[in-house]
JSON list of C-alpha atoms in Angstrom, two decimals:
[
{"chain": "A", "resi": 1, "resn": "UNK", "atom": "CA", "xyz": [-11.76, 17.36, 16.31]},
{"chain": "A", "resi": 2, "resn": "UNK", "atom": "CA", "xyz": [-13.83, 19.86, 14.35]},
{"chain": "A", "resi": 3, "resn": "UNK", "atom": "CA", "xyz": [-12.58, 20.92, 10.95]},
{"chain": "A", "resi": 4, "resn": "UNK", "atom": "CA", "xyz": [-12.03, 24.53, 12.03]},
{"chain": "A", "resi": 5, "resn": "UNK", "atom": "CA", "xyz": [-9.85, 23.35, 14.91]},
{"chain": "A", "resi": 6, "resn": "UNK", "atom": "CA", "xyz": [-7.93, 21.03, 12.61]},
{"chain": "A", "resi": 7, "resn": "UNK", "atom": "CA", "xyz": [-7.13, 23.85, 10.18]},
{"chain": "A", "resi": 8, "resn": "UNK", "atom": "CA", "xyz": [-5.93, 26.10, 12.98]},
{"chain": "A", "resi": 9, "resn": "UNK", "atom": "CA", "xyz": [-3.80, 23.28, 14.40]},
{"chain": "A", "resi": 10, "resn": "UNK", "atom": "CA", "xyz": [-2.29, 22.50, 11.01]},
{"chain": "A", "resi": 11, "resn": "UNK", "atom": "CA", "xyz": [-1.08, 26.02, 10.43]},
{"chain": "A", "resi": 12, "resn": "UNK", "atom": "CA", "xyz": [0.18, 26.76, 13.95]},
{"chain": "A", "resi": 13, "resn": "UNK", "atom": "CA", "xyz": [2.32, 23.72, 14.77]},
{"chain": "A", "resi": 14, "resn": "UNK", "atom": "CA", "xyz": [4.91, 21.51, 13.14]},
{"chain": "A", "resi": 15, "resn": "UNK", "atom": "CA", "xyz": [3.02, 18.45, 14.38]},
{"chain": "A", "resi": 16, "resn": "UNK", "atom": "CA", "xyz": [-0.09, 19.76, 12.66]},
{"chain": "A", "resi": 17, "resn": "UNK", "atom": "CA", "xyz": [1.79, 20.14, 9.38]},
{"chain": "A", "resi": 18, "resn": "UNK", "atom": "CA", "xyz": [2.99, 16.55, 9.69]},
{"chain": "A", "resi": 19, "resn": "UNK", "atom": "CA", "xyz": [-0.56, 15.36, 10.31]},
{"chain": "A", "resi": 20, "resn": "UNK", "atom": "CA", "xyz": [-1.76, 17.18, 7.20]},
{"chain": "A", "resi": 21, "resn": "UNK", "atom": "CA", "xyz": [0.96, 15.50, 5.13]},
{"chain": "A", "resi": 22, "resn": "UNK", "atom": "CA", "xyz": [0.03, 12.14, 6.61]},
{"chain": "A", "resi": 23, "resn": "UNK", "atom": "CA", "xyz": [-3.59, 12.65, 5.62]},
{"chain": "A", "resi": 24, "resn": "UNK", "atom": "CA", "xyz": [-2.52, 13.63, 2.11]},
{"chain": "A", "resi": 25, "resn": "UNK", "atom": "CA", "xyz": [-0.45, 10.47, 1.79]},
{"chain": "A", "resi": 26, "resn": "UNK", "atom": "CA", "xyz": [-3.36, 8.43, 3.09]},
{"chain": "A", "resi": 27, "resn": "UNK", "atom": "CA", "xyz": [-5.33, 9.73, 0.10]},
{"chain": "A", "resi": 28, "resn": "UNK", "atom": "CA", "xyz": [-2.41, 8.68, -2.16]},
{"chain": "A", "resi": 29, "resn": "UNK", "atom": "CA", "xyz": [-2.72, 5.20, -0.70]},
{"chain": "A", "resi": 30, "resn": "UNK", "atom": "CA", "xyz": [-6.47, 5.08, -1.32]},
{"chain": "A", "resi": 31, "resn": "UNK", "atom": "CA", "xyz": [-7.16, 4.22, 2.30]},
{"chain": "A", "resi": 32, "resn": "UNK", "atom": "CA", "xyz": [-10.14, 4.73, 4.51]},
{"chain": "A", "resi": 33, "resn": "UNK", "atom": "CA", "xyz": [-9.99, 5.36, 8.25]},
{"chain": "A", "resi": 34, "resn": "UNK", "atom": "CA", "xyz": [-6.31, 5.37, 9.28]},
{"chain": "A", "resi": 35, "resn": "UNK", "atom": "CA", "xyz": [-4.85, 5.06, 12.75]},
{"chain": "A", "resi": 36, "resn": "UNK", "atom": "CA", "xyz": [-1.65, 7.13, 12.77]},
{"chain": "A", "resi": 37, "resn": "UNK", "atom": "CA", "xyz": [0.28, 4.68, 14.90]},
{"chain": "A", "resi": 38, "resn": "UNK", "atom": "CA", "xyz": [-0.31, 1.58, 16.98]},
{"chain": "A", "resi": 39, "resn": "UNK", "atom": "CA", "xyz": [-0.41, 1.80, 20.76]},
{"chain": "A", "resi": 40, "resn": "UNK", "atom": "CA", "xyz": [2.82, -0.17, 21.11]},
{"chain": "A", "resi": 41, "resn": "UNK", "atom": "CA", "xyz": [4.85, 2.90, 20.09]},
{"chain": "A", "resi": 42, "resn": "UNK", "atom": "CA", "xyz": [5.90, 5.13, 22.97]},
{"chain": "A", "resi": 43, "resn": "UNK", "atom": "CA", "xyz": [4.70, 8.74, 22.68]},
{"chain": "A", "resi": 44, "resn": "UNK", "atom": "CA", "xyz": [8.25, 9.89, 21.94]},
{"chain": "A", "resi": 45, "resn": "UNK", "atom": "CA", "xyz": [8.83, 7.27, 19.26]},
{"chain": "A", "resi": 46, "resn": "UNK", "atom": "CA", "xyz": [5.40, 7.93, 17.78]},
{"chain": "A", "resi": 47, "resn": "UNK", "atom": "CA", "xyz": [6.16, 11.64, 17.44]},
{"chain": "A", "resi": 48, "resn": "UNK", "atom": "CA", "xyz": [9.57, 10.95, 15.89]},
{"chain": "A", "resi": 49, "resn": "UNK", "atom": "CA", "xyz": [8.02, 8.46, 13.46]},
{"chain": "A", "resi": 50, "resn": "UNK", "atom": "CA", "xyz": [5.28, 10.97, 12.58]},
{"chain": "A", "resi": 51, "resn": "UNK", "atom": "CA", "xyz": [7.93, 13.52, 11.65]},
{"chain": "A", "resi": 52, "resn": "UNK", "atom": "CA", "xyz": [9.94, 11.02, 9.59]},
{"chain": "A", "resi": 53, "resn": "UNK", "atom": "CA", "xyz": [6.76, 9.94, 7.85]},
{"chain": "A", "resi": 54, "resn": "UNK", "atom": "CA", "xyz": [5.79, 13.55, 7.18]},
{"chain": "A", "resi": 55, "resn": "UNK", "atom": "CA", "xyz": [9.01, 14.13, 5.28]},
{"chain": "A", "resi": 56, "resn": "UNK", "atom": "CA", "xyz": [8.49, 10.98, 3.21]},
{"chain": "A", "resi": 57, "resn": "UNK", "atom": "CA", "xyz": [4.87, 11.98, 2.58]},
{"chain": "A", "resi": 58, "resn": "UNK", "atom": "CA", "xyz": [6.04, 15.07, 0.72]},
{"chain": "A", "resi": 59, "resn": "UNK", "atom": "CA", "xyz": [7.83, 12.84, -1.77]},
{"chain": "A", "resi": 60, "resn": "UNK", "atom": "CA", "xyz": [4.81, 10.53, -2.04]},
{"chain": "A", "resi": 61, "resn": "UNK", "atom": "CA", "xyz": [2.46, 13.36, -2.90]},
{"chain": "A", "resi": 62, "resn": "UNK", "atom": "CA", "xyz": [5.02, 14.57, -5.48]},
{"chain": "A", "resi": 63, "resn": "UNK", "atom": "CA", "xyz": [5.09, 11.12, -7.09]},
{"chain": "A", "resi": 64, "resn": "UNK", "atom": "CA", "xyz": [8.70, 10.46, -6.07]},
{"chain": "A", "resi": 65, "resn": "UNK", "atom": "CA", "xyz": [8.17, 6.95, -4.75]},
{"chain": "A", "resi": 66, "resn": "UNK", "atom": "CA", "xyz": [11.78, 5.75, -4.90]},
{"chain": "A", "resi": 67, "resn": "UNK", "atom": "CA", "xyz": [12.89, 8.83, -2.98]},
{"chain": "A", "resi": 68, "resn": "UNK", "atom": "CA", "xyz": [10.17, 8.34, -0.36]},
{"chain": "A", "resi": 69, "resn": "UNK", "atom": "CA", "xyz": [11.03, 4.74, 0.51]},
{"chain": "A", "resi": 70, "resn": "UNK", "atom": "CA", "xyz": [14.14, 5.44, 2.67]},
{"chain": "A", "resi": 71, "resn": "UNK", "atom": "CA", "xyz": [12.12, 7.94, 4.73]},
{"chain": "A", "resi": 72, "resn": "UNK", "atom": "CA", "xyz": [9.31, 5.45, 5.24]},
{"chain": "A", "resi": 73, "resn": "UNK", "atom": "CA", "xyz": [11.80, 2.79, 6.27]},
{"chain": "A", "resi": 74, "resn": "UNK", "atom": "CA", "xyz": [13.33, 5.27, 8.69]},
{"chain": "A", "resi": 75, "resn": "UNK", "atom": "CA", "xyz": [9.94, 5.91, 10.29]},
{"chain": "A", "resi": 76, "resn": "UNK", "atom": "CA", "xyz": [9.46, 2.16, 10.80]},
{"chain": "A", "resi": 77, "resn": "UNK", "atom": "CA", "xyz": [12.93, 1.80, 12.32]},
{"chain": "A", "resi": 78, "resn": "UNK", "atom": "CA", "xyz": [11.77, 4.28, 14.97]},
{"chain": "A", "resi": 79, "resn": "UNK", "atom": "CA", "xyz": [8.32, 2.75, 15.46]},
{"chain": "A", "resi": 80, "resn": "UNK", "atom": "CA", "xyz": [7.80, -0.65, 13.76]},
{"chain": "A", "resi": 81, "resn": "UNK", "atom": "CA", "xyz": [4.05, -0.52, 14.52]},
{"chain": "A", "resi": 82, "resn": "UNK", "atom": "CA", "xyz": [3.47, 2.80, 12.76]},
{"chain": "A", "resi": 83, "resn": "UNK", "atom": "CA", "xyz": [0.37, 1.75, 10.84]},
{"chain": "A", "resi": 84, "resn": "UNK", "atom": "CA", "xyz": [0.19, 4.65, 8.41]},
{"chain": "A", "resi": 85, "resn": "UNK", "atom": "CA", "xyz": [3.80, 4.11, 7.36]},
{"chain": "A", "resi": 86, "resn": "UNK", "atom": "CA", "xyz": [3.23, 0.39, 6.87]},
{"chain": "A", "resi": 87, "resn": "UNK", "atom": "CA", "xyz": [0.26, 1.11, 4.62]},
{"chain": "A", "resi": 88, "resn": "UNK", "atom": "CA", "xyz": [2.20, 3.65, 2.56]},
{"chain": "A", "resi": 89, "resn": "UNK", "atom": "CA", "xyz": [5.33, 1.52, 2.37]},
{"chain": "A", "resi": 90, "resn": "UNK", "atom": "CA", "xyz": [3.46, -1.56, 1.15]},
{"chain": "A", "resi": 91, "resn": "UNK", "atom": "CA", "xyz": [2.13, 0.43, -1.80]},
{"chain": "A", "resi": 92, "resn": "UNK", "atom": "CA", "xyz": [5.41, 2.28, -2.33]},
{"chain": "A", "resi": 93, "resn": "UNK", "atom": "CA", "xyz": [7.36, -0.97, -2.61]},
{"chain": "A", "resi": 94, "resn": "UNK", "atom": "CA", "xyz": [4.85, -2.24, -5.19]},
{"chain": "A", "resi": 95, "resn": "UNK", "atom": "CA", "xyz": [4.92, 0.98, -7.19]},
{"chain": "A", "resi": 96, "resn": "UNK", "atom": "CA", "xyz": [8.72, 1.03, -7.14]},
{"chain": "A", "resi": 97, "resn": "UNK", "atom": "CA", "xyz": [8.72, -2.57, -8.30]},
{"chain": "A", "resi": 98, "resn": "UNK", "atom": "CA", "xyz": [6.48, -1.58, -11.20]},
{"chain": "A", "resi": 99, "resn": "UNK", "atom": "CA", "xyz": [8.92, 1.18, -12.17]},
{"chain": "A", "resi": 100, "resn": "UNK", "atom": "CA", "xyz": [11.83, -1.25, -12.18]},
{"chain": "A", "resi": 101, "resn": "UNK", "atom": "CA", "xyz": [9.84, -3.86, -14.09]},
{"chain": "A", "resi": 102, "resn": "UNK", "atom": "CA", "xyz": [9.03, -1.28, -16.76]},
{"chain": "A", "resi": 103, "resn": "UNK", "atom": "CA", "xyz": [12.71, -0.39, -16.93]},
{"chain": "A", "resi": 104, "resn": "UNK", "atom": "CA", "xyz": [13.63, -4.07, -17.22]},
{"chain": "A", "resi": 105, "resn": "UNK", "atom": "CA", "xyz": [11.17, -4.51, -20.08]},
{"chain": "A", "resi": 106, "resn": "UNK", "atom": "CA", "xyz": [12.72, -1.57, -21.90]},
{"chain": "A", "resi": 107, "resn": "UNK", "atom": "CA", "xyz": [16.22, -2.99, -21.42]},
{"chain": "A", "resi": 108, "resn": "UNK", "atom": "CA", "xyz": [15.09, -6.36, -22.74]},
{"chain": "A", "resi": 109, "resn": "UNK", "atom": "CA", "xyz": [13.80, -4.70, -25.90]},
{"chain": "A", "resi": 110, "resn": "UNK", "atom": "CA", "xyz": [17.28, -3.27, -26.53]},
{"chain": "A", "resi": 111, "resn": "UNK", "atom": "CA", "xyz": [18.87, -6.71, -26.10]},
{"chain": "A", "resi": 112, "resn": "UNK", "atom": "CA", "xyz": [20.47, -5.71, -22.79]},
{"chain": "A", "resi": 113, "resn": "UNK", "atom": "CA", "xyz": [19.59, -9.08, -21.31]},
{"chain": "A", "resi": 114, "resn": "UNK", "atom": "CA", "xyz": [21.95, -9.04, -18.35]},
{"chain": "A", "resi": 115, "resn": "UNK", "atom": "CA", "xyz": [20.91, -5.59, -17.17]},
{"chain": "A", "resi": 116, "resn": "UNK", "atom": "CA", "xyz": [17.25, -6.46, -17.73]},
{"chain": "A", "resi": 117, "resn": "UNK", "atom": "CA", "xyz": [17.52, -9.54, -15.50]},
{"chain": "A", "resi": 118, "resn": "UNK", "atom": "CA", "xyz": [19.29, -7.64, -12.72]},
{"chain": "A", "resi": 119, "resn": "UNK", "atom": "CA", "xyz": [16.64, -4.91, -12.83]},
{"chain": "A", "resi": 120, "resn": "UNK", "atom": "CA", "xyz": [13.81, -7.45, -12.81]},
{"chain": "A", "resi": 121, "resn": "UNK", "atom": "CA", "xyz": [15.41, -9.21, -9.84]},
{"chain": "A", "resi": 122, "resn": "UNK", "atom": "CA", "xyz": [15.39, -5.92, -7.97]},
{"chain": "A", "resi": 123, "resn": "UNK", "atom": "CA", "xyz": [11.72, -5.49, -8.82]},
{"chain": "A", "resi": 124, "resn": "UNK", "atom": "CA", "xyz": [10.94, -8.94, -7.43]},
{"chain": "A", "resi": 125, "resn": "UNK", "atom": "CA", "xyz": [12.70, -8.06, -4.18]},
{"chain": "A", "resi": 126, "resn": "UNK", "atom": "CA", "xyz": [10.51, -4.98, -3.85]},
{"chain": "A", "resi": 127, "resn": "UNK", "atom": "CA", "xyz": [7.36, -7.03, -4.52]},
{"chain": "A", "resi": 128, "resn": "UNK", "atom": "CA", "xyz": [8.39, -9.46, -1.78]},
{"chain": "A", "resi": 129, "resn": "UNK", "atom": "CA", "xyz": [8.95, -6.54, 0.59]},
{"chain": "A", "resi": 130, "resn": "UNK", "atom": "CA", "xyz": [5.52, -5.21, -0.31]},
{"chain": "A", "resi": 131, "resn": "UNK", "atom": "CA", "xyz": [3.97, -8.58, 0.49]},
{"chain": "A", "resi": 132, "resn": "UNK", "atom": "CA", "xyz": [5.60, -8.73, 3.93]},
{"chain": "A", "resi": 133, "resn": "UNK", "atom": "CA", "xyz": [4.71, -5.14, 4.70]},
{"chain": "A", "resi": 134, "resn": "UNK", "atom": "CA", "xyz": [1.05, -5.68, 3.82]},
{"chain": "A", "resi": 135, "resn": "UNK", "atom": "CA", "xyz": [0.94, -8.77, 6.03]},
{"chain": "A", "resi": 136, "resn": "UNK", "atom": "CA", "xyz": [2.17, -6.79, 9.04]},
{"chain": "A", "resi": 137, "resn": "UNK", "atom": "CA", "xyz": [-0.05, -3.82, 8.19]},
{"chain": "A", "resi": 138, "resn": "UNK", "atom": "CA", "xyz": [-3.20, -5.93, 8.00]},
{"chain": "A", "resi": 139, "resn": "UNK", "atom": "CA", "xyz": [-2.35, -7.72, 11.24]},
{"chain": "A", "resi": 140, "resn": "UNK", "atom": "CA", "xyz": [-2.09, -4.37, 13.02]},
{"chain": "A", "resi": 141, "resn": "UNK", "atom": "CA", "xyz": [-5.18, -2.89, 11.36]},
{"chain": "A", "resi": 142, "resn": "UNK", "atom": "CA", "xyz": [-7.39, -5.64, 12.73]},
{"chain": "A", "resi": 143, "resn": "UNK", "atom": "CA", "xyz": [-11.07, -4.67, 12.80]},
{"chain": "A", "resi": 144, "resn": "UNK", "atom": "CA", "xyz": [-10.24, -1.30, 11.21]},
{"chain": "A", "resi": 145, "resn": "UNK", "atom": "CA", "xyz": [-9.28, -3.01, 7.91]},
{"chain": "A", "resi": 146, "resn": "UNK", "atom": "CA", "xyz": [-11.14, -1.68, 4.86]},
{"chain": "A", "resi": 147, "resn": "UNK", "atom": "CA", "xyz": [-11.61, -3.12, 1.39]},
{"chain": "A", "resi": 148, "resn": "UNK", "atom": "CA", "xyz": [-8.81, -0.99, -0.08]},
{"chain": "A", "resi": 149, "resn": "UNK", "atom": "CA", "xyz": [-6.34, -2.62, 2.31]},
{"chain": "A", "resi": 150, "resn": "UNK", "atom": "CA", "xyz": [-7.15, -6.11, 1.05]},
{"chain": "A", "resi": 151, "resn": "UNK", "atom": "CA", "xyz": [-7.21, -4.89, -2.54]},
{"chain": "A", "resi": 152, "resn": "UNK", "atom": "CA", "xyz": [-3.75, -3.40, -2.10]},
{"chain": "A", "resi": 153, "resn": "UNK", "atom": "CA", "xyz": [-2.45, -6.68, -0.76]},
{"chain": "A", "resi": 154, "resn": "UNK", "atom": "CA", "xyz": [-4.07, -8.53, -3.67]},
{"chain": "A", "resi": 155, "resn": "UNK", "atom": "CA", "xyz": [-2.40, -6.29, -6.25]},
{"chain": "A", "resi": 156, "resn": "UNK", "atom": "CA", "xyz": [0.99, -7.09, -4.77]},
{"chain": "A", "resi": 157, "resn": "UNK", "atom": "CA", "xyz": [0.25, -10.81, -4.82]},
{"chain": "A", "resi": 158, "resn": "UNK", "atom": "CA", "xyz": [-0.72, -10.54, -8.49]},
{"chain": "A", "resi": 159, "resn": "UNK", "atom": "CA", "xyz": [2.75, -9.14, -9.21]},
{"chain": "A", "resi": 160, "resn": "UNK", "atom": "CA", "xyz": [4.21, -12.21, -7.51]},
{"chain": "A", "resi": 161, "resn": "UNK", "atom": "CA", "xyz": [1.88, -14.45, -9.55]},
{"chain": "A", "resi": 162, "resn": "UNK", "atom": "CA", "xyz": [0.25, -15.74, -6.38]},
{"chain": "A", "resi": 163, "resn": "UNK", "atom": "CA", "xyz": [-3.18, -15.73, -7.98]},
{"chain": "A", "resi": 164, "resn": "UNK", "atom": "CA", "xyz": [-4.79, -17.93, -5.32]},
{"chain": "A", "resi": 165, "resn": "UNK", "atom": "CA", "xyz": [-3.61, -15.56, -2.61]},
{"chain": "A", "resi": 166, "resn": "UNK", "atom": "CA", "xyz": [-4.75, -12.54, -4.60]},
{"chain": "A", "resi": 167, "resn": "UNK", "atom": "CA", "xyz": [-8.18, -14.11, -5.09]},
{"chain": "A", "resi": 168, "resn": "UNK", "atom": "CA", "xyz": [-8.49, -14.70, -1.35]},
{"chain": "A", "resi": 169, "resn": "UNK", "atom": "CA", "xyz": [-7.67, -11.04, -0.67]},
{"chain": "A", "resi": 170, "resn": "UNK", "atom": "CA", "xyz": [-10.16, -9.82, -3.26]},
{"chain": "A", "resi": 171, "resn": "UNK", "atom": "CA", "xyz": [-12.83, -12.05, -1.70]},
{"chain": "A", "resi": 172, "resn": "UNK", "atom": "CA", "xyz": [-12.19, -10.31, 1.62]},
{"chain": "A", "resi": 173, "resn": "UNK", "atom": "CA", "xyz": [-12.39, -6.93, -0.11]},
{"chain": "A", "resi": 174, "resn": "UNK", "atom": "CA", "xyz": [-15.71, -7.87, -1.74]},
{"chain": "A", "resi": 175, "resn": "UNK", "atom": "CA", "xyz": [-17.14, -8.86, 1.65]},
{"chain": "A", "resi": 176, "resn": "UNK", "atom": "CA", "xyz": [-16.58, -5.28, 2.78]},
{"chain": "A", "resi": 177, "resn": "UNK", "atom": "CA", "xyz": [-17.69, -3.58, -0.47]},
{"chain": "A", "resi": 178, "resn": "UNK", "atom": "CA", "xyz": [-19.93, -6.03, -2.35]},
{"chain": "A", "resi": 179, "resn": "UNK", "atom": "CA", "xyz": [-20.93, -3.48, -5.01]},
{"chain": "A", "resi": 180, "resn": "UNK", "atom": "CA", "xyz": [-17.46, -2.21, -5.88]},
{"chain": "A", "resi": 181, "resn": "UNK", "atom": "CA", "xyz": [-17.08, -2.78, -9.63]},
{"chain": "A", "resi": 182, "resn": "UNK", "atom": "CA", "xyz": [-13.27, -2.66, -9.53]},
{"chain": "A", "resi": 183, "resn": "UNK", "atom": "CA", "xyz": [-13.12, -5.30, -6.81]},
{"chain": "A", "resi": 184, "resn": "UNK", "atom": "CA", "xyz": [-15.62, -7.51, -8.62]},
{"chain": "A", "resi": 185, "resn": "UNK", "atom": "CA", "xyz": [-13.76, -7.23, -11.93]},
{"chain": "A", "resi": 186, "resn": "UNK", "atom": "CA", "xyz": [-10.41, -8.05, -10.35]},
{"chain": "A", "resi": 187, "resn": "UNK", "atom": "CA", "xyz": [-11.95, -10.93, -8.44]},
{"chain": "A", "resi": 188, "resn": "UNK", "atom": "CA", "xyz": [-13.42, -12.36, -11.65]},
{"chain": "A", "resi": 189, "resn": "UNK", "atom": "CA", "xyz": [-10.00, -12.15, -13.31]},
{"chain": "A", "resi": 190, "resn": "UNK", "atom": "CA", "xyz": [-8.43, -13.99, -10.37]},
{"chain": "A", "resi": 191, "resn": "UNK", "atom": "CA", "xyz": [-11.10, -16.70, -10.53]},
{"chain": "A", "resi": 192, "resn": "UNK", "atom": "CA", "xyz": [-10.12, -17.21, -14.17]},
{"chain": "A", "resi": 193, "resn": "UNK", "atom": "CA", "xyz": [-6.42, -17.14, -13.31]},
{"chain": "A", "resi": 194, "resn": "UNK", "atom": "CA", "xyz": [-6.87, -20.16, -11.01]},
{"chain": "A", "resi": 195, "resn": "UNK", "atom": "CA", "xyz": [-9.11, -21.82, -13.62]},
{"chain": "A", "resi": 196, "resn": "UNK", "atom": "CA", "xyz": [-12.31, -21.41, -11.61]},
{"chain": "A", "resi": 197, "resn": "UNK", "atom": "CA", "xyz": [-14.20, -20.34, -14.70]},
{"chain": "A", "resi": 198, "resn": "UNK", "atom": "CA", "xyz": [-17.67, -20.89, -13.27]},
{"chain": "A", "resi": 199, "resn": "UNK", "atom": "CA", "xyz": [-16.99, -18.45, -10.44]},
{"chain": "A", "resi": 200, "resn": "UNK", "atom": "CA", "xyz": [-15.40, -16.06, -12.92]},
{"chain": "A", "resi": 201, "resn": "UNK", "atom": "CA", "xyz": [-18.55, -15.98, -15.06]},
{"chain": "A", "resi": 202, "resn": "UNK", "atom": "CA", "xyz": [-20.80, -15.62, -12.01]},
{"chain": "A", "resi": 203, "resn": "UNK", "atom": "CA", "xyz": [-18.75, -12.73, -10.67]},
{"chain": "A", "resi": 204, "resn": "UNK", "atom": "CA", "xyz": [-18.70, -10.95, -14.03]},
{"chain": "A", "resi": 205, "resn": "UNK", "atom": "CA", "xyz": [-22.49, -11.24, -14.17]},
{"chain": "A", "resi": 206, "resn": "UNK", "atom": "CA", "xyz": [-22.79, -9.53, -10.80]}
]
C-alpha cells in the first residue's frame, strides 16, 4: 500500500485509525516488520482483536503501561495468536514489573518490609508473564523475527536473573545485527554474568 493510500485510509475508517495506533505502538516496542495477526485468527476475531489492541495502544503511546495491560490481555482473549499484541504485552509486562520493583525499593527504604516484599512478588509475577509472552511471540514470529525481538526477550530474562538464557537471546540478536553496539555491550555483560570472562573481553573489543 502506497503512503498516500495509507493516509487516506487512516482518516476515513475506524479500522484505519486502529492500524495507525498499532503502528505507533510498534514503534513504542522498538520492533521491525510486524505482522498484525497470525493466520490462525478468523477474520472476525482478528478485527475484534485489532480494535481491542487499538484502544490499548492509546495508553501505550501515552506511557500508561499498567492501564494498557488489561486491554492487551483482552485482545489476546479474542485472538491468542495476535502477534502485535503479544509483542506489546511482553514488553508491557516487563515495564510494569520495573515500575513495581521501583516501588518496592522505595518501600524498603522506608522500612515497610512487608509491603515491599508483596510489591516485589507482584513484580516477579509480571516478569514471569513477560517471559511466557515472549516465548509465544517468538514462536509465532518465526522467520520474521528481528534482533529487537530477541533483545526484548533477553531483557526480561535479565530481570529474572536467568543470565544464561539472556546471553543466548543476545547471541541470536547479534547474529541478526552484528554491528549493533547496544546488543554487543549487553552480550558482553551477560558473558561476564555467567563468568565467561574471555568471551566478555572479546565482545567488548568488537
